[in-house]
Short mmCIF file of C-alpha atoms in Angstrom, two decimals:
data_model
loop_
_atom_site.label_atom_id
_atom_site.label_comp_id
_atom_site.label_asym_id
_atom_site.label_seq_id
_atom_site.Cartn_x
_atom_site.Cartn_y
_atom_site.Cartn_z
CA MET A 228 114.60 13.02 107.56
CA SER A 229 114.53 13.44 103.76
CA GLY A 230 117.53 14.86 101.96
CA ARG A 231 117.72 17.12 98.95
CA VAL A 232 116.87 15.42 95.67
CA VAL A 233 118.27 16.25 92.24
CA ALA A 234 116.07 14.47 89.67
CA ILE A 235 117.50 13.78 86.22
CA ASP A 236 115.03 12.33 83.72
CA GLY A 237 115.16 11.63 80.01
CA PRO A 238 114.79 8.96 77.33
CA ALA A 239 117.07 5.98 76.73
CA ALA A 240 120.75 6.75 76.02
CA SER A 241 120.38 10.48 76.70
CA GLY A 242 123.34 10.31 79.08
CA LYS A 243 121.37 10.16 82.33
CA SER A 244 123.32 7.48 84.18
CA THR A 245 126.85 8.76 83.60
CA THR A 246 125.80 12.38 84.08
CA ALA A 247 123.91 11.64 87.29
CA ARG A 248 126.77 9.59 88.72
CA LEU A 249 129.32 12.32 88.07
CA VAL A 250 127.00 15.09 89.28
CA ALA A 251 126.54 13.13 92.50
CA GLU A 252 130.32 12.93 92.91
CA ARG A 253 130.73 16.69 92.34
CA LEU A 254 127.97 17.54 94.81
CA GLY A 255 128.95 14.91 97.38
CA HIS A 256 125.51 13.27 97.09
CA LEU A 257 124.44 9.65 96.90
CA TYR A 258 123.80 8.38 93.35
CA LEU A 259 120.68 6.29 92.64
CA ASP A 260 120.53 4.49 89.28
CA THR A 261 116.85 3.57 88.98
CA GLY A 262 117.35 2.10 85.53
CA ALA A 263 119.65 -0.50 87.04
CA MET A 264 116.85 -1.52 89.39
CA TYR A 265 114.46 -2.27 86.53
CA ARG A 266 117.24 -4.06 84.68
CA ALA A 267 117.85 -6.19 87.77
CA ILE A 268 114.23 -7.31 87.93
CA THR A 269 114.31 -8.02 84.19
CA TRP A 270 117.47 -10.07 84.64
CA LYS A 271 115.86 -12.16 87.35
CA ALA A 272 112.69 -12.64 85.29
CA LEU A 273 114.74 -13.94 82.37
CA GLN A 274 116.81 -16.17 84.64
CA GLU A 275 113.69 -17.75 86.08
CA GLY A 276 111.88 -18.02 82.77
CA THR A 277 109.08 -15.69 83.86
CA ASP A 278 106.67 -14.73 81.08
CA LEU A 279 107.38 -11.05 80.44
CA THR A 280 103.75 -10.53 79.40
CA ASP A 281 102.42 -11.92 82.70
CA GLU A 282 102.04 -8.78 84.80
CA GLU A 283 100.89 -10.62 87.93
CA ALA A 284 103.91 -12.92 87.84
CA LEU A 285 106.27 -9.99 87.34
CA GLY A 286 104.67 -8.13 90.22
CA ARG A 287 105.13 -11.11 92.53
CA LEU A 288 108.72 -11.50 91.40
CA ALA A 289 109.53 -7.84 92.11
CA ALA A 290 107.92 -8.00 95.57
CA SER A 291 109.85 -11.15 96.50
CA THR A 292 113.25 -9.97 95.23
CA ASP A 293 115.94 -8.77 97.62
CA LEU A 294 117.36 -5.89 95.59
CA ASP A 295 120.14 -3.68 96.85
CA LEU A 296 122.36 -0.98 95.40
CA ALA A 297 125.69 -1.15 97.19
CA HIS A 298 127.81 2.00 97.02
CA GLY A 299 131.56 1.54 97.31
CA ALA A 300 134.93 2.60 95.95
CA GLU A 301 134.20 0.89 92.62
CA GLY A 302 130.91 2.67 92.18
CA THR A 303 127.40 1.30 92.52
CA ARG A 304 127.04 -2.47 92.56
CA VAL A 305 123.66 -4.06 91.85
CA VAL A 306 122.91 -7.03 94.09
CA VAL A 307 119.95 -9.37 93.52
CA ASP A 308 119.26 -11.97 96.21
CA ASP A 309 122.89 -11.70 97.42
CA ARG A 310 124.32 -12.04 93.90
CA ASP A 311 126.25 -9.21 92.25
CA VAL A 312 124.69 -8.77 88.79
CA THR A 313 126.19 -5.37 87.95
CA GLY A 314 127.73 -6.57 84.69
CA GLU A 315 125.03 -9.03 83.72
CA ILE A 316 122.21 -6.47 83.69
CA ARG A 317 123.94 -4.58 80.86
CA ASP A 318 123.48 -7.48 78.46
CA PRO A 319 121.79 -6.44 75.15
CA GLU A 320 118.94 -8.87 75.86
CA ILE A 321 118.14 -6.88 78.99
CA SER A 322 118.14 -3.65 76.99
CA ARG A 323 115.69 -5.14 74.51
CA THR A 324 113.23 -6.40 77.13
CA VAL A 325 113.47 -4.09 80.15
CA SER A 326 110.61 -1.85 78.95
CA LEU A 327 108.24 -4.82 79.08
CA VAL A 328 109.01 -5.20 82.77
CA ALA A 329 109.29 -1.49 83.61
CA ARG A 330 105.80 -0.76 82.31
CA VAL A 331 104.12 -3.17 84.76
CA PRO A 332 102.35 -1.11 87.49
CA ALA A 333 103.08 -3.61 90.30
CA VAL A 334 106.78 -3.61 89.43
CA ARG A 335 106.89 0.18 89.30
CA ARG A 336 105.15 0.50 92.67
CA GLU A 337 107.75 -1.76 94.29
CA MET A 338 110.65 0.10 92.69
CA VAL A 339 109.22 3.49 93.65
CA ARG A 340 108.90 2.30 97.26
CA LEU A 341 112.58 1.31 97.27
CA GLN A 342 113.65 4.54 95.56
CA ARG A 343 111.82 6.75 98.03
CA GLY A 344 113.46 4.81 100.83
CA VAL A 345 116.87 5.76 99.46
CA GLY A 346 115.73 9.38 99.28
CA GLN A 347 115.14 9.30 103.01
CA ARG A 348 118.81 8.61 103.71
CA GLY A 349 120.21 11.99 102.66
CA ASP A 350 121.07 14.17 99.66
CA VAL A 351 120.73 12.15 96.46
CA VAL A 352 120.99 12.46 92.68
CA VAL A 353 118.42 10.22 91.02
CA GLU A 354 118.04 9.41 87.33
CA GLY A 355 115.22 7.72 85.48
CA ARG A 356 112.15 8.45 83.43
CA ASP A 357 109.55 9.41 86.04
CA ILE A 358 111.67 10.75 88.89
CA GLY A 359 110.51 14.35 88.70
CA THR A 360 106.90 13.47 87.89
CA VAL A 361 106.15 10.45 90.09
CA VAL A 362 108.94 9.28 92.40
CA PHE A 363 110.08 12.66 93.73
CA PRO A 364 107.57 15.26 92.47
CA ASP A 365 108.86 17.69 95.13
CA ALA A 366 112.52 17.29 94.14
CA GLU A 367 114.64 20.35 94.82
CA VAL A 368 115.99 20.39 91.25
CA LYS A 369 114.61 18.68 88.14
CA VAL A 370 116.51 18.34 84.86
CA PHE A 371 115.24 16.65 81.70
CA LEU A 372 117.96 15.49 79.29
CA VAL A 373 117.27 15.10 75.57
CA ALA A 374 119.42 14.23 72.54
CA SER A 375 118.82 13.29 68.92
CA LEU A 376 117.97 9.67 68.17
CA LYS A 377 121.11 9.17 66.09
CA GLU A 378 123.38 10.60 68.77
CA ARG A 379 121.79 8.41 71.43
CA ALA A 380 122.35 5.35 69.23
CA ARG A 381 125.99 6.34 68.72
CA ARG A 382 126.48 6.66 72.46
CA ARG A 383 124.92 3.28 73.12
CA SER A 384 127.09 1.77 70.37
CA ARG A 385 130.26 3.14 71.97
CA GLU A 386 129.13 1.90 75.38
CA LEU A 387 128.53 -1.62 74.06
CA ALA A 388 131.77 -1.62 72.06
CA SER A 389 133.71 -0.86 75.24
CA GLU A 390 132.23 -4.06 76.63
CA GLY A 391 133.17 -6.07 73.55
CA VAL A 392 129.68 -6.05 72.03
CA VAL A 393 129.28 -4.79 68.46
CA VAL A 394 125.79 -3.67 67.38
CA PRO A 395 125.16 -1.54 64.24
CA VAL A 396 124.03 2.02 64.95
CA GLU A 397 120.99 1.53 62.71
CA GLU A 398 119.86 -1.45 64.78
CA LEU A 399 120.34 0.52 67.99
CA MET A 400 118.33 3.42 66.55
CA ASP A 401 115.46 1.02 65.94
CA GLN A 402 115.74 -0.40 69.47
CA ILE A 403 115.81 3.06 71.05
CA ARG A 404 112.90 4.27 68.93
CA LYS A 405 110.83 1.32 70.14
CA ARG A 406 111.96 1.90 73.73
CA ASP A 407 110.91 5.53 73.51
CA ALA A 408 107.46 4.51 72.29
CA LEU A 409 107.01 1.97 75.07
CA ASP A 410 108.20 4.39 77.75
CA SER A 411 106.08 7.30 76.52
CA ASP A 412 102.89 5.33 75.84
CA ARG A 413 102.67 3.23 78.98
CA LEU A 414 99.70 4.04 81.20
CA ASP A 415 101.62 3.88 84.47
CA SER A 416 104.23 6.63 84.98
CA PRO A 417 104.96 7.42 81.32
CA LEU A 418 108.12 9.20 80.27
CA CYS A 419 107.40 12.94 80.18
CA ARG A 420 109.03 16.16 81.31
CA ALA A 421 107.81 17.66 84.57
CA GLU A 422 106.49 21.18 84.09
CA ASP A 423 109.14 22.58 86.41
CA ALA A 424 112.05 20.56 84.96
CA VAL A 425 114.87 22.36 83.15
CA PRO A 426 115.32 20.91 79.63
CA LEU A 427 118.91 20.25 78.55
CA ASP A 428 119.72 19.18 74.97
CA THR A 429 122.91 17.13 75.16
CA THR A 430 123.21 16.22 71.46
CA LYS A 431 126.37 18.26 70.93
CA MET A 432 127.64 18.13 74.51
CA THR A 433 130.37 15.99 76.01
CA ILE A 434 129.68 14.19 79.28
CA GLU A 435 131.83 16.74 81.10
CA GLU A 436 129.80 19.58 79.60
CA GLN A 437 126.58 17.86 80.64
CA VAL A 438 127.84 17.44 84.18
CA LEU A 439 128.96 21.07 84.44
CA ALA A 440 125.61 22.25 83.07
CA VAL A 441 123.61 20.25 85.61
CA VAL A 442 125.87 21.27 88.51
CA GLU A 443 125.40 24.90 87.46
CA ILE A 444 121.61 24.47 87.40
CA VAL A 445 121.75 23.05 90.93
CA ARG A 446 124.07 25.85 92.10
CA GLN A 447 121.83 28.57 90.72
CA ARG A 448 118.73 27.00 92.24
CA ARG A 449 120.32 26.72 95.67
CA GLU A 450 121.69 30.24 95.55
CA ALA A 451 118.25 31.54 94.61
CA GLU A 452 116.62 29.60 97.44
CA SER A 453 119.28 30.78 99.88
CA GLY A 454 118.70 34.37 98.84
CA THR A 455 114.96 33.97 99.24
CA SER A 456 115.29 32.46 102.72
CA ASN A 457 117.73 35.15 103.80
CA GLY A 458 115.56 37.88 102.42
#
């Protein structure tokens, strides 16, 4: 039986992953990081020397990969073919190339199949770029996060710095700008806001403020639905 789905979409570095994870904790839902799934396939492709422009090869690789998101006390661990790659998939090289893999239709179909399977397990908070439009078009709640390009680059810079990686904000702005173009222009499941998604500009918001805002959106939606069903 399917659970309730809270879909959080938005462009790169808009705060989706951290916000979705914390929202899931507040609501007592499962957290599904779809971006990590695409990063995992990209990691494996790079490890095996797969041509990132060869869509057929990437599709075969995705279909033959044993990919699992293990949820435990330390958060979500990403496991590829029995190897924990949680840290490795955050490498800057993955960030630069993941869009090349994520835009491949065969890869997306395989990831969507896995994501919908997780949605069958119970209530879940899912983040990505096409969750509310393609993966879970009937999601109970849809939120679309946005933020200025410069703020997104600053966030990514802080994230990388915490991992000991220093990248100039200007360089990250260029990377994110290119990522946005690739995500928005791809033919298969492009990045776009679902018509029924609630837009949330996080440029001047802290993570805690983002989390509270999304939880409030969910609360209001459920109260409205409860009132409708009771009426």
